[in-house]
Amino acid sequence: METKICVAVGRRAAAELEADAEPRALAARPGFLVELRLDLLSGLDGPALDRLLARFPGKSIVTCRRPDEGGGREDLSDDERLGFLTRAVRHGAKNGPAAVDCELRSRDRLPELRRALDSRPPADRPLLVLSFHDFQGVPANLETVRRNAEALGADVVKLAVTPATACAARPLLEMLSSPAAPGRRRPLIALAMGEAGLWTRLLAPRFGAPWTYARLAGNAGDAGDAYDADDAATGTAPGQPTYRELETLYRFFEQRPEWPVYGVLGNPVGHSLSPLLHNTALRETGLPGVYVPFLLEDDPVSFVRDFGDGLGLRGLSVTIPHKERVREACAELSAAVRECGAANTLTRREDGSWAAENTDATAAVDALEEKLGGAGALRGRTILLLGAGGAGKAAAFGIRERGGELLIRNRTRRRAEELAAKFGGEVVEYGALPAVPAGRGVAAVVNTTPLGMYPKTDASPLTAAQIPAGAVVFDTIYNPLQTKLLKLAAEKGCPTLDGTAMFVAQGARQFELWTGQAAPRSKSAAVVRNELEKRAKREEAR
Ligand code: NAP
């Protein structure tokens, strides 16, 4: 059974929805359904419902939520709400809904709805969805809730809960990843609401769900757009992706339960370009697999240990703030991870254990070396490194490996000294002008601080006067592409390098570790650059 995409619509006048071309066009496509959230539509009465049903013949899922389950109409009695569903069921044969969705909590009103359903010829009978929503947490008796829904005759069981943290979604994953559990008879849609639960929606085909819920794309949604918490208000529940993201970015209709799953673990991850980078690489190489964001506020070690099997994880990118802690979940640490004290790549081995790598180090120096003239170009050259955090350590490790000399400048002097003690090099005064003492021929400046990164794009780690004349200036920041530091450097006639080459290279190496195949680097670079340029234009237009 193919998992469908159900586009949820609401929060507007019924007449406006009737006239909207986007949901109608979608309903005409195979694989799509439209959820009519009657409780969110203003100006709705019986005739308006009939007209709406006729707009989406055989493709609508009709629901009218109770206020205590997220419904928008306090003024409707239970009889009126269920009356709408019953009317939908009794609607003309060709125009009827594909399903009606009634809350399990309204079970006392079910007999009438069932009578209406039973009055339809079997070929023309909408499915009965029995649903349960918890906006506060995950009830301990979730399995009992599921069984109750089945016992009450649900054709589809829908459970939507709100785990306080990503790891708190574990009971949901256990339920989803054991479809052959004793007593399981009915198709299940189990969702974790909020950004941390996005994976439950993106990976619905893996779990054999009959459908998942998505937002309309309107003008805002685009294939490359990552989940945007700011846009979530346009959906009907927290955490809904757009249907276009599902279709194009996450290859929703191609996904198979046996596909390997990859992802990025971090906080925040909403604007991460890694899903675009890796899903592009998977599509271009024709490999099975999907890459999703995992927003993780809690312990990365628990997540890696507890979610690997159920999700079919094969590889993880790791970003702020988990790069150091995540090492504890790994059976093997590479030399770069041991030296840098941080991992950005986890690969699952045959025996289920994890190996940690740091691909930032080689990515940073590969990009820099190429700009400086190719292999061996770093040997004996002096590099001014700005910052001594995770990326700073990775760059220092890589520069030392390739024979470069380090000058290290960091806000917290102690951390610069620790780096110099570990990798060799000299500490230069922070805040001093010029940034490096006279006579030090600096071949390149590498910025690994977040100064200048979106949204604080007005900041720069160096003033124009502090940029050594003639040095290549490499900013590891890639959002925005043109940071203030790079603009100042270009004005001074210095060659510049933005952070995309490093970003693409660190991701390409991850891809190669996970799949054993070469990553399509130039295609990935073009897609990432294009997305960043689009975002920059959107920013300007705001
Ligand atoms: P991190 O571990 O938190 O280190 C941040 C560094 O920046 C520290 O040295 C810190 O100095 C310094 N810093 C932070 N805020 C500052 C401020 N307001 N003024 C002066 N110095 C400041 O972070 P990270 O993981 O190294 O990442 C840093 C940046 O690297 C990111 O923002 C990202 O843009 C870039 N990066 C790029 C890629 C890529 O693929 N292109 C990959 C990884 C990272 P203190 O020691 O004084 O706190």
XYZ file of C-alpha atoms and ligand atoms in Angstrom:
590
model
C 0.000 0.000 0.000
C 1.406 3.355 -1.014
C 1.496 6.015 1.673
C -0.426 9.077 0.546
C 0.065 12.738 1.367
C -2.951 14.341 2.980
C -2.858 18.113 2.663
C -4.595 19.691 5.632
C -6.601 22.821 4.948
C -8.368 25.181 7.292
C -8.084 28.576 8.997
C -10.138 30.433 6.415
C -13.613 30.942 5.003
C -15.292 27.886 3.441
C -16.058 29.948 0.309
C -12.383 30.884 -0.035
C -11.379 27.223 0.134
C -13.969 26.347 -2.499
C -12.282 28.805 -4.859
C -8.665 27.831 -4.058
C -7.052 26.116 -7.039
C -4.083 24.588 -5.161
C -5.912 21.942 -3.059
C -8.160 21.078 -6.009
C -5.196 20.533 -8.281
C -3.582 18.335 -5.647
C -6.725 16.282 -5.078
C -6.738 15.486 -8.799
C -3.281 13.900 -8.505
C -2.775 10.262 -7.526
C -1.311 9.841 -4.057
C -2.928 12.950 -2.603
C -5.828 13.517 -0.210
C -7.206 16.733 1.271
C -8.193 16.989 4.923
C -11.121 19.317 5.431
C -10.785 20.693 8.958
C -14.380 21.818 9.328
C -13.731 23.298 12.794
C -11.214 25.731 11.257
C -13.424 26.909 8.411
C -15.577 29.962 8.981
C -18.960 30.342 7.296
C -19.574 26.608 7.156
C -23.081 25.149 6.983
C -24.563 21.999 5.455
C -24.829 23.294 1.858
C -21.296 24.754 2.033
C -20.036 21.330 3.170
C -21.815 19.650 0.259
C -20.152 22.048 -2.183
C -16.736 21.449 -0.633
C -17.122 17.665 -0.842
C -18.027 18.010 -4.503
C -14.764 19.907 -5.073
C -12.716 16.923 -3.856
C -14.663 13.873 -5.034
C -13.508 10.716 -3.258
C -10.377 12.536 -2.040
C -11.372 14.315 1.160
C -10.911 13.334 4.770
C -13.532 15.135 6.783
C -13.004 16.022 10.403
C -14.429 18.501 12.875
C -12.146 18.528 15.918
C -13.281 18.843 19.495
C -11.907 21.979 21.213
C -10.000 19.808 23.715
C -8.205 18.102 20.815
C -7.149 21.253 19.008
C -10.524 22.095 17.461
C -11.258 25.706 16.558
C -15.015 25.943 17.250
C -16.051 26.303 20.893
C -19.576 27.151 19.776
C -20.372 23.775 18.174
C -22.032 21.082 20.274
C -20.905 17.475 19.911
C -24.166 16.745 18.073
C -23.466 19.524 15.581
C -19.868 18.401 15.019
C -20.815 14.779 14.495
C -23.780 15.975 12.438
C -21.341 17.407 9.895
C -19.484 14.091 9.681
C -22.729 12.144 9.287
C -23.870 14.525 6.557
C -20.549 13.996 4.766
C -20.977 10.210 4.931
C -24.494 10.439 3.500
C -23.284 12.678 0.665
C -23.787 11.469 -2.933
C -21.915 8.362 -3.998
C -19.380 9.903 -6.359
C -18.681 12.980 -4.306
C -18.354 11.424 -0.879
C -15.256 11.660 1.320
C -12.500 9.044 1.344
C -12.659 8.990 5.134
C -14.241 10.628 8.152
C -12.108 11.243 11.220
C -13.782 11.164 14.628
C -12.012 11.528 17.992
C -11.931 8.483 20.181
C -13.100 10.752 22.997
C -16.405 11.215 21.114
C -17.075 7.475 21.164
C -20.528 7.949 22.729
C -21.641 9.622 19.477
C -20.182 6.879 17.287
C -23.309 4.704 16.834
C -25.037 7.264 14.628
C -21.937 7.804 12.517
C -21.580 4.043 12.145
C -25.215 3.688 11.067
C -24.535 6.266 8.343
C -21.367 4.414 7.290
C -23.151 1.045 7.244
C -25.891 2.482 5.036
C -23.343 2.993 2.220
C -22.652 0.193 -0.265
C -19.286 -1.400 0.676
C -17.514 -0.033 -2.428
C -18.665 3.449 -1.587
C -18.164 3.494 2.171
C -15.732 6.077 3.547
C -13.118 4.790 5.980
C -13.634 5.450 9.666
C -10.580 7.068 11.268
C -10.589 7.063 15.056
C -8.104 9.609 16.328
C -6.472 10.701 19.544
C -4.541 13.947 20.102
C -2.435 14.949 23.073
C -0.878 18.429 22.876
C 0.786 18.129 26.292
C 2.744 14.889 26.183
C 2.769 11.172 25.429
C 0.297 9.186 27.542
C 1.708 6.108 29.238
C -1.209 4.026 27.928
C -0.756 4.829 24.236
C -0.923 1.152 23.277
C -4.245 0.815 25.128
C -5.568 3.849 23.259
C -4.636 2.164 19.980
C -6.310 -1.090 20.966
C -9.472 0.742 22.077
C -9.694 2.456 18.708
C -9.388 -0.893 16.948
C -11.990 -2.463 19.228
C -14.407 0.355 18.350
C -14.164 -0.519 14.665
C -11.586 1.974 13.364
C -10.483 1.332 9.786
C -7.481 3.572 10.516
C -6.086 4.543 13.920
C -4.508 7.988 14.233
C -2.442 8.946 17.276
C -0.886 12.431 17.512
C 1.120 13.190 20.630
C 3.607 15.792 21.839
C 6.857 14.402 23.265
C 8.591 16.928 25.539
C 11.925 16.056 23.932
C 13.040 14.037 20.918
C 13.987 11.069 23.104
C 10.543 11.077 24.720
C 9.156 9.918 21.345
C 10.648 6.480 21.914
C 7.312 4.737 22.774
C 5.962 6.046 19.489
C 8.923 4.652 17.576
C 8.512 1.285 19.280
C 4.871 1.208 18.224
C 5.678 2.301 14.680
C 8.575 -0.049 14.150
C 6.752 -3.202 15.246
C 3.839 -3.391 12.790
C 3.517 -7.130 13.377
C 2.861 -6.597 17.104
C 0.289 -9.057 18.460
C -3.234 -7.788 18.024
C -2.320 -5.112 15.467
C -4.939 -5.254 12.745
C -5.558 -1.753 11.514
C -3.383 0.725 9.641
C -1.768 3.180 12.010
C -0.812 6.840 11.651
C 1.302 7.803 14.667
C 2.699 11.326 14.758
C 4.854 13.317 17.130
C 3.848 16.964 16.849
C 6.341 19.808 16.795
C 9.659 20.147 15.022
C 11.284 17.387 17.091
C 8.697 14.968 15.700
C 9.190 15.859 12.043
C 10.711 12.445 11.342
C 7.383 10.735 12.147
C 5.871 12.603 9.185
C 8.819 12.419 6.770
C 9.338 8.685 7.299
C 5.651 7.658 7.254
C 6.169 5.286 4.258
C 8.790 3.404 6.258
C 6.156 2.624 8.879
C 3.432 1.626 6.433
C 1.130 4.536 7.317
C -1.848 4.935 4.964
C -1.092 8.661 4.753
C 0.711 11.517 6.470
C -0.322 15.137 6.877
C 1.299 18.094 5.136
C 0.766 21.792 4.612
C -0.101 23.477 1.358
C 2.990 24.998 -0.246
C 1.369 28.262 -1.374
C 4.048 30.635 -2.597
C 6.343 30.110 0.357
C 7.116 26.412 0.232
C 9.822 25.241 -2.095
C 11.578 21.987 -2.768
C 14.692 23.157 -1.010
C 13.071 24.778 1.983
C 13.893 23.164 5.242
C 11.264 23.001 7.935
C 10.657 26.539 9.047
C 9.248 26.967 12.514
C 8.195 30.529 11.578
C 5.950 29.136 8.860
C 4.389 26.433 11.004
C 1.358 28.622 11.683
C 0.174 28.068 8.116
C -0.404 24.374 8.819
C -3.157 22.864 10.927
C -0.864 21.180 13.459
C 2.598 21.980 14.761
C 5.404 20.399 12.729
C 3.720 19.839 9.374
C 6.089 19.998 6.376
C 4.785 21.227 3.005
C 3.680 18.574 0.529
C 6.303 19.853 -1.894
C 9.117 19.228 0.586
C 7.792 15.697 1.100
C 7.574 14.978 -2.588
C 10.798 16.475 -3.867
C 13.247 16.853 -0.999
C 12.323 13.648 0.852
C 11.266 11.520 -2.186
C 8.132 10.560 -0.273
C 6.490 8.503 -3.011
C 9.698 6.575 -3.703
C 10.557 5.728 -0.100
C 10.450 2.051 0.817
C 10.390 0.566 4.326
C 13.779 -1.062 3.777
C 15.514 2.187 2.755
C 18.410 3.245 4.978
C 17.792 6.399 6.966
C 20.370 9.155 7.491
C 19.997 12.417 9.326
C 21.391 15.434 11.084
C 21.339 15.614 14.855
C 21.438 19.097 16.342
C 19.701 22.048 17.919
C 18.706 24.063 15.969
C 18.396 22.148 12.684
C 15.424 23.942 11.120
C 17.547 25.941 8.674
C 20.163 23.242 8.093
C 21.120 22.683 4.459
C 22.264 19.133 5.171
C 18.926 17.523 4.139
C 19.175 19.330 0.805
C 22.834 18.358 0.371
C 22.415 14.676 1.175
C 19.017 14.054 -0.397
C 20.364 15.641 -3.592
C 23.359 13.288 -3.458
C 21.122 10.238 -2.868
C 18.842 11.205 -5.738
C 21.694 11.985 -8.127
C 23.456 8.676 -7.442
C 20.169 6.736 -7.568
C 20.852 5.168 -4.186
C 18.016 4.178 -1.861
C 17.889 6.244 1.310
C 16.451 9.366 2.847
C 18.074 12.005 5.046
C 16.005 13.860 7.658
C 16.562 16.476 10.386
C 16.391 15.366 14.020
C 15.928 18.288 16.386
C 17.463 17.074 19.622
C 17.451 19.138 22.798
C 18.389 16.251 25.047
C 21.027 13.592 25.289
C 22.536 12.579 21.921
C 23.958 9.390 23.429
C 20.477 8.073 24.325
C 19.151 9.031 20.920
C 21.923 7.256 19.039
C 21.613 4.134 21.157
C 17.812 3.946 21.332
C 16.682 5.098 17.890
C 19.193 3.374 15.590
C 17.360 0.077 15.105
C 13.779 1.358 14.967
C 14.632 4.074 12.447
C 17.012 1.956 10.376
C 19.730 4.579 10.846
C 22.941 4.101 8.851
C 24.598 7.474 9.238
C 24.283 10.715 11.165
C 25.703 14.175 10.720
C 26.175 15.816 14.096
C 26.089 19.534 14.673
C 25.958 22.089 17.502
C 25.701 21.352 20.434
C 26.265 17.583 20.276
C 29.644 17.149 18.557
C 31.590 16.441 21.738
C 29.068 14.496 23.820
C 28.065 12.166 20.958
C 31.507 10.502 21.043
C 30.339 8.538 24.109
C 27.884 6.624 21.934
C 30.621 5.379 19.604
C 32.702 2.213 19.711
C 35.395 3.666 17.444
C 36.850 7.180 17.232
C 39.023 8.231 14.287
C 42.353 10.015 14.808
C 40.720 13.312 13.778
C 37.951 12.859 16.363
C 40.456 12.041 19.083
C 42.651 15.008 18.182
C 39.830 17.511 17.740
C 37.725 16.204 20.615
C 34.624 16.406 18.420
C 32.758 14.265 15.878
C 30.527 15.520 13.071
C 29.926 12.137 11.396
C 28.623 8.848 12.771
C 28.553 5.685 10.669
C 26.655 2.586 11.751
C 28.643 -0.603 11.393
C 27.399 -4.091 10.507
C 27.264 -5.104 14.188
C 25.053 -2.095 15.036
C 27.805 -0.121 16.789
C 28.850 3.368 15.680
C 32.116 4.769 14.345
C 32.860 8.494 14.753
C 34.708 10.675 12.248
C 35.401 14.377 11.875
C 35.075 15.396 8.242
C 35.294 19.156 9.011
C 39.074 18.951 9.340
C 39.866 17.637 5.848
C 37.025 19.637 4.306
C 38.431 22.920 5.663
C 41.979 22.288 4.526
C 41.037 20.777 1.157
C 39.094 23.933 0.305
C 41.887 26.186 1.541
C 44.669 24.244 -0.154
C 42.875 24.355 -3.473
C 42.494 28.123 -3.184
C 46.184 28.477 -2.294
C 47.344 26.574 -5.353
C 46.532 22.873 -4.908
C 47.959 19.862 -3.065
C 50.913 20.726 -0.837
C 50.173 24.466 -0.941
C 49.833 24.711 2.841
C 53.312 23.374 3.614
C 55.386 26.046 5.354
C 52.720 28.758 4.906
C 51.465 30.859 7.830
C 47.733 30.744 8.495
C 45.909 33.119 10.850
C 43.170 31.100 12.530
C 40.284 33.045 14.082
C 38.457 31.060 16.773
C 39.376 28.043 18.882
C 36.055 26.197 19.168
C 35.020 22.986 17.386
C 35.594 24.241 13.842
C 38.780 26.010 14.973
C 40.191 22.775 16.376
C 39.286 20.876 13.211
C 40.960 23.515 11.017
C 44.050 23.611 13.287
C 44.341 19.821 13.138
C 44.042 19.846 9.328
C 46.473 22.747 8.848
C 49.064 21.050 11.047
C 48.567 17.752 9.175
C 49.375 19.545 5.886
C 52.451 21.298 7.270
C 51.031 24.817 7.788
C 52.183 27.217 10.544
C 49.453 28.508 12.871
C 48.794 31.935 14.339
C 45.771 31.604 16.622
C 43.525 34.452 17.712
C 40.596 33.837 20.015
C 38.398 35.867 22.342
C 39.193 33.559 25.265
C 42.976 33.478 25.344
C 43.127 30.264 27.390
C 41.427 28.304 24.610
C 43.830 29.732 22.018
C 46.739 28.672 24.219
C 45.336 25.161 24.601
C 45.055 24.891 20.836
C 48.601 26.174 20.336
C 49.893 23.692 22.915
C 48.161 20.847 21.136
C 48.793 21.637 17.487
C 51.761 23.983 17.655
C 51.670 27.634 16.646
C 51.580 31.018 18.306
C 48.804 32.920 20.030
C 48.217 36.477 18.835
C 46.558 39.179 20.910
C 42.781 39.441 20.581
C 41.577 42.947 19.821
C 45.066 44.147 18.881
C 45.598 46.252 15.778
C 47.017 45.041 13.458
C 45.819 41.464 14.036
C 49.288 40.014 13.396
C 52.677 41.530 14.187
C 54.522 43.155 11.284
C 56.750 40.919 9.232
C 54.574 37.809 9.573
C 53.721 36.936 6.003
C 50.211 35.547 6.384
C 49.132 33.406 3.424
C 45.547 32.952 4.588
C 43.028 33.938 7.252
C 40.512 31.285 8.338
C 37.476 32.467 10.282
C 35.894 29.777 12.456
C 33.965 32.127 14.748
C 30.248 32.696 14.113
C 30.828 36.460 13.782
C 28.946 37.578 10.672
C 26.656 34.549 10.494
C 22.935 34.970 9.813
C 21.076 36.759 11.399
C 23.867 38.974 12.844
C 25.329 39.694 9.438
C 26.754 43.077 10.436
C 29.512 41.557 12.558
C 33.053 40.739 11.437
C 35.915 39.121 13.371
C 38.399 41.551 11.776
C 38.217 45.181 10.680
C 39.440 46.098 7.194
C 42.700 47.370 8.692
C 43.268 44.066 10.509
C 43.031 41.935 7.377
C 46.603 41.114 6.272
C 47.168 42.534 2.774
C 47.272 39.916 0.026
C 46.109 37.016 2.237
C 43.453 34.587 1.041
C 40.469 35.174 3.344
C 38.424 32.039 4.020
C 35.227 32.359 6.026
C 33.818 28.980 7.115
C 30.392 30.630 7.488
C 28.120 29.902 4.491
C 24.975 31.691 5.534
C 25.204 34.367 4.202
C 27.490 33.536 1.308
C 29.043 36.994 1.364
C 29.869 37.740 4.993
C 31.009 41.157 6.120
C 34.552 39.776 6.520
C 34.589 38.596 2.899
C 33.216 41.929 1.664
C 35.920 43.837 3.557
C 38.590 41.473 2.242
C 37.393 41.805 -1.361
C 37.382 45.611 -1.052
C 41.000 45.341 0.072
C 41.865 43.229 -2.961
C 42.266 39.926 -1.082
C 41.163 36.657 -2.750
C 38.172 35.225 -0.821
C 36.594 31.824 -0.186
C 33.156 31.321 1.329
C 32.049 28.374 3.484
C 30.130 26.412 0.830
C 33.176 24.541 -0.494
C 33.903 23.314 3.049
C 30.244 22.524 3.716
C 29.907 20.522 0.502
C 33.229 18.740 1.098
C 32.419 17.725 4.695
C 29.047 16.387 3.520
C 30.561 14.621 0.507
C 33.011 12.781 2.756
C 30.114 11.749 5.024
C 28.199 10.452 2.035
C 31.231 8.455 0.898
C 31.713 6.941 4.362
C 28.055 5.899 4.543
C 27.470 4.636 1.023
C 30.928 3.741 -0.298
C 30.142 5.794 -3.426
C 31.538 9.083 -4.678
C 29.297 12.064 -3.920
C 28.182 14.276 -6.815
C 30.130 17.257 -5.455
C 29.587 19.779 -8.227
C 25.837 19.105 -8.401
C 25.585 19.393 -4.588
C 27.573 22.630 -4.595
C 25.298 24.124 -7.268
C 22.118 23.131 -5.393
C 23.397 24.482 -2.062
C 24.621 27.721 -3.597
C 21.329 28.187 -5.413
C 19.372 27.673 -2.177
C 21.584 30.132 -0.286
C 21.156 32.731 -3.021
C 17.369 32.254 -2.887
C 17.405 32.692 0.880
C 19.534 35.827 0.562
C 17.016 37.289 -1.907
C 14.111 36.436 0.406
C 15.974 38.127 3.264
C 16.544 41.258 1.182
C 12.870 41.369 0.251
C 11.753 41.247 3.898
P 32.047 26.801 18.807
O 32.673 25.511 19.159
O 30.953 27.340 19.651
O 33.238 27.902 18.732
C 32.965 29.230 18.460
C 34.260 30.043 18.438
O 33.930 31.375 18.084
C 34.986 30.115 19.776
O 36.356 30.208 19.544
C 34.445 31.416 20.366
O 35.364 32.069 21.222
C 34.278 32.255 19.151
N 33.205 33.228 19.336
C 31.891 32.956 19.501
N 31.193 34.102 19.639
C 32.102 35.115 19.588
C 31.995 36.523 19.690
N 30.805 37.125 19.869
N 33.113 37.265 19.582
C 34.314 36.670 19.402
N 34.479 35.332 19.306
C 33.385 34.567 19.395
O 31.436 26.739 17.321
P 31.991 25.893 16.073
O 31.362 24.542 16.038
O 33.470 25.977 16.077
O 31.381 26.701 14.840
C 31.824 28.026 14.583
C 31.439 28.450 13.170
O 32.105 27.642 12.217
C 29.963 28.254 12.870
O 29.285 29.421 13.178
C 29.919 27.920 11.379
O 29.572 29.061 10.646
C 31.335 27.538 11.056
N 31.364 26.132 10.544
C 31.292 25.954 9.190
C 31.317 24.682 8.671
C 31.224 24.489 7.181
O 31.032 23.356 6.745
N 31.377 25.510 6.385
C 31.434 23.564 9.512
C 31.522 23.788 10.902
C 31.481 25.082 11.393
P 35.464 31.742 22.818
O 36.440 30.611 22.918
O 35.944 33.014 23.402
O 34.076 31.379 23.249
